């Protein structure tokens, strides 16, 4: 007998984890994060923050989310 729970499965592509809970959240932001953050800042007419070079992956993600929300893109 087969026990198919496919309707109960969660799509891992849609699961979101708080950046504060990332195991690599303290690592420096990635190149793609920096590029996207710079693009969003430019589109929002904002200057890059002075601490841009020191952002962690988690902090970059939070700032990206905030800019997307402000622009209605989130």
JSON list of N, CA and C in Angstrom, two decimals:
[
{"chain": "A", "resi": 1, "resn": "UNK", "atom": "N", "xyz": [0.85, -1.17, 0.00]},
{"chain": "A", "resi": 1, "resn": "UNK", "atom": "CA", "xyz": [0.00, 0.00, 0.00]},
{"chain": "A", "resi": 1, "resn": "UNK", "atom": "C", "xyz": [0.90, 1.23, 0.00]},
{"chain": "A", "resi": 2, "resn": "UNK", "atom": "N", "xyz": [0.52, 2.20, -0.79]},
{"chain": "A", "resi": 2, "resn": "UNK", "atom": "CA", "xyz": [1.27, 3.45, -0.90]},
{"chain": "A", "resi": 2, "resn": "UNK", "atom": "C", "xyz": [0.57, 4.53, -0.11]},
{"chain": "A", "resi": 3, "resn": "UNK", "atom": "N", "xyz": [1.34, 5.28, 0.64]},
{"chain": "A", "resi": 3, "resn": "UNK", "atom": "CA", "xyz": [0.78, 6.38, 1.42]},
{"chain": "A", "resi": 3, "resn": "UNK", "atom": "C", "xyz": [1.24, 7.68, 0.76]},
{"chain": "A", "resi": 4, "resn": "UNK", "atom": "N", "xyz": [0.43, 8.23, -0.11]},
{"chain": "A", "resi": 4, "resn": "UNK", "atom": "CA", "xyz": [0.79, 9.42, -0.87]},
{"chain": "A", "resi": 4, "resn": "UNK", "atom": "C", "xyz": [0.36, 10.68, -0.13]},
{"chain": "A", "resi": 5, "resn": "UNK", "atom": "N", "xyz": [1.34, 11.46, 0.29]},
{"chain": "A", "resi": 5, "resn": "UNK", "atom": "CA", "xyz": [1.06, 12.71, 1.00]},
{"chain": "A", "resi": 5, "resn": "UNK", "atom": "C", "xyz": [1.39, 13.92, 0.13]},
{"chain": "A", "resi": 6, "resn": "UNK", "atom": "N", "xyz": [1.32, 13.75, -1.18]},
{"chain": "A", "resi": 6, "resn": "UNK", "atom": "CA", "xyz": [1.72, 14.83, -2.07]},
{"chain": "A", "resi": 6, "resn": "UNK", "atom": "C", "xyz": [0.90, 16.11, -1.86]},
{"chain": "A", "resi": 7, "resn": "UNK", "atom": "N", "xyz": [-0.32, 15.99, -1.42]},
{"chain": "A", "resi": 7, "resn": "UNK", "atom": "CA", "xyz": [-1.13, 17.19, -1.19]},
{"chain": "A", "resi": 7, "resn": "UNK", "atom": "C", "xyz": [-0.70, 17.92, 0.08]},
{"chain": "A", "resi": 8, "resn": "UNK", "atom": "N", "xyz": [0.03, 17.21, 0.97]},
{"chain": "A", "resi": 8, "resn": "UNK", "atom": "CA", "xyz": [0.49, 17.81, 2.21]},
{"chain": "A", "resi": 8, "resn": "UNK", "atom": "C", "xyz": [1.88, 18.42, 2.08]},
{"chain": "A", "resi": 9, "resn": "UNK", "atom": "N", "xyz": [2.55, 18.18, 0.98]},
{"chain": "A", "resi": 9, "resn": "UNK", "atom": "CA", "xyz": [3.92, 18.64, 0.80]},
{"chain": "A", "resi": 9, "resn": "UNK", "atom": "C", "xyz": [3.98, 20.16, 0.64]},
{"chain": "A", "resi": 10, "resn": "UNK", "atom": "N", "xyz": [5.03, 20.74, 1.20]},
{"chain": "A", "resi": 10, "resn": "UNK", "atom": "CA", "xyz": [5.26, 22.17, 1.07]},
{"chain": "A", "resi": 10, "resn": "UNK", "atom": "C", "xyz": [6.29, 22.37, 0.00]},
{"chain": "A", "resi": 11, "resn": "UNK", "atom": "N", "xyz": [6.02, 23.25, -0.92]},
{"chain": "A", "resi": 11, "resn": "UNK", "atom": "CA", "xyz": [6.97, 23.56, -1.99]},
{"chain": "A", "resi": 11, "resn": "UNK", "atom": "C", "xyz": [8.13, 24.33, -1.39]},
{"chain": "A", "resi": 12, "resn": "UNK", "atom": "N", "xyz": [9.36, 23.78, -1.40]},
{"chain": "A", "resi": 12, "resn": "UNK", "atom": "CA", "xyz": [10.49, 24.49, -0.79]},
{"chain": "A", "resi": 12, "resn": "UNK", "atom": "C", "xyz": [10.81, 25.80, -1.51]},
{"chain": "A", "resi": 13, "resn": "UNK", "atom": "N", "xyz": [10.36, 25.95, -2.72]},
{"chain": "A", "resi": 13, "resn": "UNK", "atom": "CA", "xyz": [10.59, 27.19, -3.45]},
{"chain": "A", "resi": 13, "resn": "UNK", "atom": "C", "xyz": [9.76, 28.35, -2.94]},
{"chain": "A", "resi": 14, "resn": "UNK", "atom": "N", "xyz": [8.70, 28.04, -2.19]},
{"chain": "A", "resi": 14, "resn": "UNK", "atom": "CA", "xyz": [7.84, 29.11, -1.67]},
{"chain": "A", "resi": 14, "resn": "UNK", "atom": "C", "xyz": [8.03, 29.35, -0.18]},
{"chain": "A", "resi": 15, "resn": "UNK", "atom": "N", "xyz": [8.79, 28.49, 0.46]},
{"chain": "A", "resi": 15, "resn": "UNK", "atom": "CA", "xyz": [9.04, 28.66, 1.89]},
{"chain": "A", "resi": 15, "resn": "UNK", "atom": "C", "xyz": [10.03, 29.79, 2.10]},
{"chain": "A", "resi": 16, "resn": "UNK", "atom": "N", "xyz": [9.69, 30.71, 3.00]},
{"chain": "A", "resi": 16, "resn": "UNK", "atom": "CA", "xyz": [10.58, 31.83, 3.29]},
{"chain": "A", "resi": 16, "resn": "UNK", "atom": "C", "xyz": [11.08, 31.72, 4.71]},
{"chain": "A", "resi": 17, "resn": "UNK", "atom": "N", "xyz": [12.35, 32.03, 4.87]},
{"chain": "A", "resi": 17, "resn": "UNK", "atom": "CA", "xyz": [12.97, 31.99, 6.18]},
{"chain": "A", "resi": 17, "resn": "UNK", "atom": "C", "xyz": [13.44, 33.40, 6.51]},
{"chain": "A", "resi": 18, "resn": "UNK", "atom": "N", "xyz": [13.21, 33.83, 7.73]},
{"chain": "A", "resi": 18, "resn": "UNK", "atom": "CA", "xyz": [13.64, 35.14, 8.17]},
{"chain": "A", "resi": 18, "resn": "UNK", "atom": "C", "xyz": [15.15, 35.24, 8.03]},
{"chain": "A", "resi": 19, "resn": "UNK", "atom": "N", "xyz": [15.66, 36.33, 7.40]},
{"chain": "A", "resi": 19, "resn": "UNK", "atom": "CA", "xyz": [17.10, 36.48, 7.25]},
{"chain": "A", "resi": 19, "resn": "UNK", "atom": "C", "xyz": [17.86, 36.37, 8.57]},
{"chain": "A", "resi": 20, "resn": "UNK", "atom": "N", "xyz": [17.24, 36.73, 9.67]},
{"chain": "A", "resi": 20, "resn": "UNK", "atom": "CA", "xyz": [17.90, 36.62, 10.98]},
{"chain": "A", "resi": 20, "resn": "UNK", "atom": "C", "xyz": [18.18, 35.16, 11.34]},
{"chain": "A", "resi": 21, "resn": "UNK", "atom": "N", "xyz": [17.45, 34.24, 10.72]},
{"chain": "A", "resi": 21, "resn": "UNK", "atom": "CA", "xyz": [17.61, 32.81, 11.01]},
{"chain": "A", "resi": 21, "resn": "UNK", "atom": "C", "xyz": [18.54, 32.10, 10.03]},
{"chain": "A", "resi": 22, "resn": "UNK", "atom": "N", "xyz": [19.07, 32.82, 9.04]},
{"chain": "A", "resi": 22, "resn": "UNK", "atom": "CA", "xyz": [19.96, 32.21, 8.07]},
{"chain": "A", "resi": 22, "resn": "UNK", "atom": "C", "xyz": [21.27, 31.80, 8.75]},
{"chain": "A", "resi": 23, "resn": "UNK", "atom": "N", "xyz": [21.76, 30.61, 8.43]},
{"chain": "A", "resi": 23, "resn": "UNK", "atom": "CA", "xyz": [23.04, 30.19, 8.99]},
{"chain": "A", "resi": 23, "resn": "UNK", "atom": "C", "xyz": [24.20, 30.96, 8.39]},
{"chain": "A", "resi": 24, "resn": "UNK", "atom": "N", "xyz": [24.01, 31.50, 7.20]},
{"chain": "A", "resi": 24, "resn": "UNK", "atom": "CA", "xyz": [25.07, 32.28, 6.54]},
{"chain": "A", "resi": 24, "resn": "UNK", "atom": "C", "xyz": [24.75, 33.77, 6.54]},
{"chain": "A", "resi": 25, "resn": "UNK", "atom": "N", "xyz": [23.79, 34.18, 7.34]},
{"chain": "A", "resi": 25, "resn": "UNK", "atom": "CA", "xyz": [23.34, 35.57, 7.33]},
{"chain": "A", "resi": 25, "resn": "UNK", "atom": "C", "xyz": [24.39, 36.58, 7.74]},
{"chain": "A", "resi": 26, "resn": "UNK", "atom": "N", "xyz": [25.38, 36.14, 8.50]},
{"chain": "A", "resi": 26, "resn": "UNK", "atom": "CA", "xyz": [26.44, 37.06, 8.94]},
{"chain": "A", "resi": 26, "resn": "UNK", "atom": "C", "xyz": [27.55, 37.22, 7.92]},
{"chain": "A", "resi": 27, "resn": "UNK", "atom": "N", "xyz": [27.54, 36.41, 6.87]},
{"chain": "A", "resi": 27, "resn": "UNK", "atom": "CA", "xyz": [28.56, 36.52, 5.83]},
{"chain": "A", "resi": 27, "resn": "UNK", "atom": "C", "xyz": [28.33, 37.80, 5.02]},
{"chain": "A", "resi": 28, "resn": "UNK", "atom": "N", "xyz": [29.37, 38.30, 4.36]},
{"chain": "A", "resi": 28, "resn": "UNK", "atom": "CA", "xyz": [29.19, 39.49, 3.53]},
{"chain": "A", "resi": 28, "resn": "UNK", "atom": "C", "xyz": [28.15, 39.25, 2.44]},
{"chain": "A", "resi": 29, "resn": "UNK", "atom": "N", "xyz": [27.43, 40.31, 2.06]},
{"chain": "A", "resi": 29, "resn": "UNK", "atom": "CA", "xyz": [26.43, 40.16, 1.02]},
{"chain": "A", "resi": 29, "resn": "UNK", "atom": "C", "xyz": [27.09, 39.66, -0.27]},
{"chain": "A", "resi": 30, "resn": "UNK", "atom": "N", "xyz": [26.28, 39.03, -1.08]},
{"chain": "A", "resi": 30, "resn": "UNK", "atom": "CA", "xyz": [26.77, 38.49, -2.35]},
{"chain": "A", "resi": 30, "resn": "UNK", "atom": "C", "xyz": [26.83, 39.60, -3.41]},
{"chain": "A", "resi": 31, "resn": "UNK", "atom": "N", "xyz": [27.53, 39.32, -4.49]},
{"chain": "A", "resi": 31, "resn": "UNK", "atom": "CA", "xyz": [27.59, 40.26, -5.61]},
{"chain": "A", "resi": 31, "resn": "UNK", "atom": "C", "xyz": [26.22, 40.56, -6.19]},
{"chain": "A", "resi": 32, "resn": "UNK", "atom": "N", "xyz": [25.40, 39.52, -6.42]},
{"chain": "A", "resi": 32, "resn": "UNK", "atom": "CA", "xyz": [24.06, 39.78, -6.94]},
{"chain": "A", "resi": 32, "resn": "UNK", "atom": "C", "xyz": [23.20, 40.62, -5.98]},
{"chain": "A", "resi": 33, "resn": "UNK", "atom": "N", "xyz": [23.33, 40.39, -4.67]},
{"chain": "A", "resi": 33, "resn": "UNK", "atom": "CA", "xyz": [22.59, 41.20, -3.71]},
{"chain": "A", "resi": 33, "resn": "UNK", "atom": "C", "xyz": [23.01, 42.67, -3.83]},
{"chain": "A", "resi": 34, "resn": "UNK", "atom": "N", "xyz": [24.31, 42.90, -3.90]},
{"chain": "A", "resi": 34, "resn": "UNK", "atom": "CA", "xyz": [24.81, 44.28, -3.99]},
{"chain": "A", "resi": 34, "resn": "UNK", "atom": "C", "xyz": [24.29, 44.95, -5.26]},
{"chain": "A", "resi": 35, "resn": "UNK", "atom": "N", "xyz": [24.38, 44.24, -6.37]},
{"chain": "A", "resi": 35, "resn": "UNK", "atom": "CA", "xyz": [23.93, 44.79, -7.64]},
{"chain": "A", "resi": 35, "resn": "UNK", "atom": "C", "xyz": [22.44, 45.14, -7.60]},
{"chain": "A", "resi": 36, "resn": "UNK", "atom": "N", "xyz": [21.62, 44.23, -7.08]},
{"chain": "A", "resi": 36, "resn": "UNK", "atom": "CA", "xyz": [20.18, 44.46, -7.01]},
{"chain": "A", "resi": 36, "resn": "UNK", "atom": "C", "xyz": [19.86, 45.60, -6.04]},
{"chain": "A", "resi": 37, "resn": "UNK", "atom": "N", "xyz": [20.57, 45.64, -4.92]},
{"chain": "A", "resi": 37, "resn": "UNK", "atom": "CA", "xyz": [20.36, 46.71, -3.95]},
{"chain": "A", "resi": 37, "resn": "UNK", "atom": "C", "xyz": [20.70, 48.06, -4.57]},
{"chain": "A", "resi": 38, "resn": "UNK", "atom": "N", "xyz": [21.81, 48.12, -5.30]},
{"chain": "A", "resi": 38, "resn": "UNK", "atom": "CA", "xyz": [22.19, 49.37, -5.96]},
{"chain": "A", "resi": 38, "resn": "UNK", "atom": "C", "xyz": [21.15, 49.78, -7.00]},
{"chain": "A", "resi": 39, "resn": "UNK", "atom": "N", "xyz": [20.61, 48.80, -7.74]},
{"chain": "A", "resi": 39, "resn": "UNK", "atom": "CA", "xyz": [19.57, 49.09, -8.73]},
{"chain": "A", "resi": 39, "resn": "UNK", "atom": "C", "xyz": [18.32, 49.65, -8.06]},
{"chain": "A", "resi": 40, "resn": "UNK", "atom": "N", "xyz": [17.88, 49.00, -6.97]},
{"chain": "A", "resi": 40, "resn": "UNK", "atom": "CA", "xyz": [16.70, 49.48, -6.26]},
{"chain": "A", "resi": 40, "resn": "UNK", "atom": "C", "xyz": [16.91, 50.87, -5.68]},
{"chain": "A", "resi": 41, "resn": "UNK", "atom": "N", "xyz": [18.09, 51.12, -5.12]},
{"chain": "A", "resi": 41, "resn": "UNK", "atom": "CA", "xyz": [18.40, 52.45, -4.58]},
{"chain": "A", "resi": 41, "resn": "UNK", "atom": "C", "xyz": [18.32, 53.50, -5.68]},
{"chain": "A", "resi": 42, "resn": "UNK", "atom": "N", "xyz": [18.89, 53.18, -6.83]},
{"chain": "A", "resi": 42, "resn": "UNK", "atom": "CA", "xyz": [18.88, 54.12, -7.96]},
{"chain": "A", "resi": 42, "resn": "UNK", "atom": "C", "xyz": [17.44, 54.37, -8.42]},
{"chain": "A", "resi": 43, "resn": "UNK", "atom": "N", "xyz": [16.64, 53.33, -8.53]},
{"chain": "A", "resi": 43, "resn": "UNK", "atom": "CA", "xyz": [15.25, 53.48, -8.96]},
{"chain": "A", "resi": 43, "resn": "UNK", "atom": "C", "xyz": [14.44, 54.28, -7.94]},
{"chain": "A", "resi": 44, "resn": "UNK", "atom": "N", "xyz": [14.82, 54.19, -6.68]},
{"chain": "A", "resi": 44, "resn": "UNK", "atom": "CA", "xyz": [14.11, 54.93, -5.62]},
{"chain": "A", "resi": 44, "resn": "UNK", "atom": "C", "xyz": [14.66, 56.34, -5.47]},
{"chain": "A", "resi": 45, "resn": "UNK", "atom": "N", "xyz": [15.70, 56.67, -6.23]},
{"chain": "A", "resi": 45, "resn": "UNK", "atom": "CA", "xyz": [16.29, 58.00, -6.15]},
{"chain": "A", "resi": 45, "resn": "UNK", "atom": "C", "xyz": [17.06, 58.22, -4.86]},
{"chain": "A", "resi": 46, "resn": "UNK", "atom": "N", "xyz": [17.56, 57.14, -4.28]},
{"chain": "A", "resi": 46, "resn": "UNK", "atom": "CA", "xyz": [18.28, 57.22, -3.01]},
{"chain": "A", "resi": 46, "resn": "UNK", "atom": "C", "xyz": [19.77, 57.00, -3.24]},
{"chain": "A", "resi": 47, "resn": "UNK", "atom": "N", "xyz": [20.56, 57.63, -2.39]},
{"chain": "A", "resi": 47, "resn": "UNK", "atom": "CA", "xyz": [22.00, 57.43, -2.41]},
{"chain": "A", "resi": 47, "resn": "UNK", "atom": "C", "xyz": [22.32, 56.12, -1.69]},
{"chain": "A", "resi": 48, "resn": "UNK", "atom": "N", "xyz": [23.42, 55.49, -2.10]},
{"chain": "A", "resi": 48, "resn": "UNK", "atom": "CA", "xyz": [23.86, 54.28, -1.41]},
{"chain": "A", "resi": 48, "resn": "UNK", "atom": "C", "xyz": [24.29, 54.65, 0.00]},
{"chain": "A", "resi": 49, "resn": "UNK", "atom": "N", "xyz": [23.90, 53.87, 0.99]},
{"chain": "A", "resi": 49, "resn": "UNK", "atom": "CA", "xyz": [24.28, 54.16, 2.37]},
{"chain": "A", "resi": 49, "resn": "UNK", "atom": "C", "xyz": [25.80, 54.00, 2.54]},
{"chain": "A", "resi": 50, "resn": "UNK", "atom": "N", "xyz": [26.33, 54.72, 3.51]},
{"chain": "A", "resi": 50, "resn": "UNK", "atom": "CA", "xyz": [27.77, 54.67, 3.75]},
{"chain": "A", "resi": 50, "resn": "UNK", "atom": "C", "xyz": [28.23, 53.28, 4.16]},
{"chain": "A", "resi": 51, "resn": "UNK", "atom": "N", "xyz": [27.35, 52.50, 4.77]},
{"chain": "A", "resi": 51, "resn": "UNK", "atom": "CA", "xyz": [27.73, 51.16, 5.23]},
{"chain": "A", "resi": 51, "resn": "UNK", "atom": "C", "xyz": [27.49, 50.07, 4.18]},
{"chain": "A", "resi": 52, "resn": "UNK", "atom": "N", "xyz": [27.26, 50.45, 2.94]},
{"chain": "A", "resi": 52, "resn": "UNK", "atom": "CA", "xyz": [26.95, 49.48, 1.89]},
{"chain": "A", "resi": 52, "resn": "UNK", "atom": "C", "xyz": [28.01, 48.39, 1.79]},
{"chain": "A", "resi": 53, "resn": "UNK", "atom": "N", "xyz": [29.27, 48.75, 1.90]},
{"chain": "A", "resi": 53, "resn": "UNK", "atom": "CA", "xyz": [30.34, 47.78, 1.74]},
{"chain": "A", "resi": 53, "resn": "UNK", "atom": "C", "xyz": [30.44, 46.79, 2.91]},
{"chain": "A", "resi": 54, "resn": "UNK", "atom": "N", "xyz": [29.77, 47.07, 4.00]},
{"chain": "A", "resi": 54, "resn": "UNK", "atom": "CA", "xyz": [29.89, 46.21, 5.18]},
{"chain": "A", "resi": 54, "resn": "UNK", "atom": "C", "xyz": [28.63, 45.41, 5.47]},
{"chain": "A", "resi": 55, "resn": "UNK", "atom": "N", "xyz": [27.64, 45.47, 4.60]},
{"chain": "A", "resi": 55, "resn": "UNK", "atom": "CA", "xyz": [26.38, 44.76, 4.85]},
{"chain": "A", "resi": 55, "resn": "UNK", "atom": "C", "xyz": [26.57, 43.24, 4.81]},
{"chain": "A", "resi": 56, "resn": "UNK", "atom": "N", "xyz": [25.87, 42.57, 5.71]},
{"chain": "A", "resi": 56, "resn": "UNK", "atom": "CA", "xyz": [25.83, 41.11, 5.68]},
{"chain": "A", "resi": 56, "resn": "UNK", "atom": "C", "xyz": [24.74, 40.66, 4.70]},
{"chain": "A", "resi": 57, "resn": "UNK", "atom": "N", "xyz": [24.74, 39.38, 4.42]},
{"chain": "A", "resi": 57, "resn": "UNK", "atom": "CA", "xyz": [23.69, 38.83, 3.56]},
{"chain": "A", "resi": 57, "resn": "UNK", "atom": "C", "xyz": [22.30, 39.13, 4.12]},
{"chain": "A", "resi": 58, "resn": "UNK", "atom": "N", "xyz": [22.16, 38.93, 5.43]},
{"chain": "A", "resi": 58, "resn": "UNK", "atom": "CA", "xyz": [20.85, 39.13, 6.06]},
{"chain": "A", "resi": 58, "resn": "UNK", "atom": "C", "xyz": [20.43, 40.60, 6.00]},
{"chain": "A", "resi": 59, "resn": "UNK", "atom": "N", "xyz": [21.35, 41.52, 6.31]},
{"chain": "A", "resi": 59, "resn": "UNK", "atom": "CA", "xyz": [21.01, 42.94, 6.29]},
{"chain": "A", "resi": 59, "resn": "UNK", "atom": "C", "xyz": [20.71, 43.41, 4.87]},
{"chain": "A", "resi": 60, "resn": "UNK", "atom": "N", "xyz": [21.47, 42.93, 3.91]},
{"chain": "A", "resi": 60, "resn": "UNK", "atom": "CA", "xyz": [21.20, 43.29, 2.51]},
{"chain": "A", "resi": 60, "resn": "UNK", "atom": "C", "xyz": [19.81, 42.81, 2.11]},
{"chain": "A", "resi": 61, "resn": "UNK", "atom": "N", "xyz": [19.45, 41.61, 2.52]},
{"chain": "A", "resi": 61, "resn": "UNK", "atom": "CA", "xyz": [18.13, 41.07, 2.20]},
{"chain": "A", "resi": 61, "resn": "UNK", "atom": "C", "xyz": [17.02, 41.91, 2.82]},
{"chain": "A", "resi": 62, "resn": "UNK", "atom": "N", "xyz": [17.20, 42.32, 4.07]},
{"chain": "A", "resi": 62, "resn": "UNK", "atom": "CA", "xyz": [16.19, 43.16, 4.72]},
{"chain": "A", "resi": 62, "resn": "UNK", "atom": "C", "xyz": [16.05, 44.50, 4.01]},
{"chain": "A", "resi": 63, "resn": "UNK", "atom": "N", "xyz": [17.17, 45.09, 3.60]},
{"chain": "A", "resi": 63, "resn": "UNK", "atom": "CA", "xyz": [17.09, 46.39, 2.90]},
{"chain": "A", "resi": 63, "resn": "UNK", "atom": "C", "xyz": [16.47, 46.23, 1.52]},
{"chain": "A", "resi": 64, "resn": "UNK", "atom": "N", "xyz": [16.77, 45.14, 0.84]},
{"chain": "A", "resi": 64, "resn": "UNK", "atom": "CA", "xyz": [16.14, 44.86, -0.45]},
{"chain": "A", "resi": 64, "resn": "UNK", "atom": "C", "xyz": [14.64, 44.73, -0.28]},
{"chain": "A", "resi": 65, "resn": "UNK", "atom": "N", "xyz": [14.22, 43.96, 0.73]},
{"chain": "A", "resi": 65, "resn": "UNK", "atom": "CA", "xyz": [12.78, 43.80, 0.99]},
{"chain": "A", "resi": 65, "resn": "UNK", "atom": "C", "xyz": [12.10, 45.13, 1.27]},
{"chain": "A", "resi": 66, "resn": "UNK", "atom": "N", "xyz": [12.75, 45.97, 2.06]},
{"chain": "A", "resi": 66, "resn": "UNK", "atom": "CA", "xyz": [12.16, 47.28, 2.40]},
{"chain": "A", "resi": 66, "resn": "UNK", "atom": "C", "xyz": [12.04, 48.16, 1.17]},
{"chain": "A", "resi": 67, "resn": "UNK", "atom": "N", "xyz": [13.05, 48.15, 0.31]},
{"chain": "A", "resi": 67, "resn": "UNK", "atom": "CA", "xyz": [12.99, 48.95, -0.91]},
{"chain": "A", "resi": 67, "resn": "UNK", "atom": "C", "xyz": [11.93, 48.41, -1.87]},
{"chain": "A", "resi": 68, "resn": "UNK", "atom": "N", "xyz": [11.81, 47.10, -1.96]},
{"chain": "A", "resi": 68, "resn": "UNK", "atom": "CA", "xyz": [10.78, 46.51, -2.82]},
{"chain": "A", "resi": 68, "resn": "UNK", "atom": "C", "xyz": [9.39, 46.88, -2.31]},
{"chain": "A", "resi": 69, "resn": "UNK", "atom": "N", "xyz": [9.20, 46.80, -1.00]},
{"chain": "A", "resi": 69, "resn": "UNK", "atom": "CA", "xyz": [7.91, 47.15, -0.42]},
{"chain": "A", "resi": 69, "resn": "UNK", "atom": "C", "xyz": [7.58, 48.61, -0.68]},
{"chain": "A", "resi": 70, "resn": "UNK", "atom": "N", "xyz": [8.57, 49.48, -0.51]},
{"chain": "A", "resi": 70, "resn": "UNK", "atom": "CA", "xyz": [8.36, 50.92, -0.72]},
{"chain": "A", "resi": 70, "resn": "UNK", "atom": "C", "xyz": [8.01, 51.22, -2.17]},
{"chain": "A", "resi": 71, "resn": "UNK", "atom": "N", "xyz": [8.55, 50.42, -3.09]},
{"chain": "A", "resi": 71, "resn": "UNK", "atom": "CA", "xyz": [8.31, 50.63, -4.50]},
{"chain": "A", "resi": 71, "resn": "UNK", "atom": "C", "xyz": [7.10, 49.83, -5.00]},
{"chain": "A", "resi": 72, "resn": "UNK", "atom": "N", "xyz": [6.47, 49.06, -4.10]},
{"chain": "A", "resi": 72, "resn": "UNK", "atom": "CA", "xyz": [5.33, 48.25, -4.51]},
{"chain": "A", "resi": 72, "resn": "UNK", "atom": "C", "xyz": [5.73, 47.05, -5.32]},
{"chain": "A", "resi": 73, "resn": "UNK", "atom": "N", "xyz": [6.97, 46.61, -5.18]},
{"chain": "A", "resi": 73, "resn": "UNK", "atom": "CA", "xyz": [7.47, 45.47, -5.95]},
{"chain": "A", "resi": 73, "resn": "UNK", "atom": "C", "xyz": [7.59, 44.22, -5.11]},
{"chain": "A", "resi": 74, "resn": "UNK", "atom": "N", "xyz": [7.25, 44.30, -3.83]},
{"chain": "A", "resi": 74, "resn": "UNK", "atom": "CA", "xyz": [7.46, 43.19, -2.91]},
{"chain": "A", "resi": 74, "resn": "UNK", "atom": "C", "xyz": [6.45, 42.13, -2.96]}
]
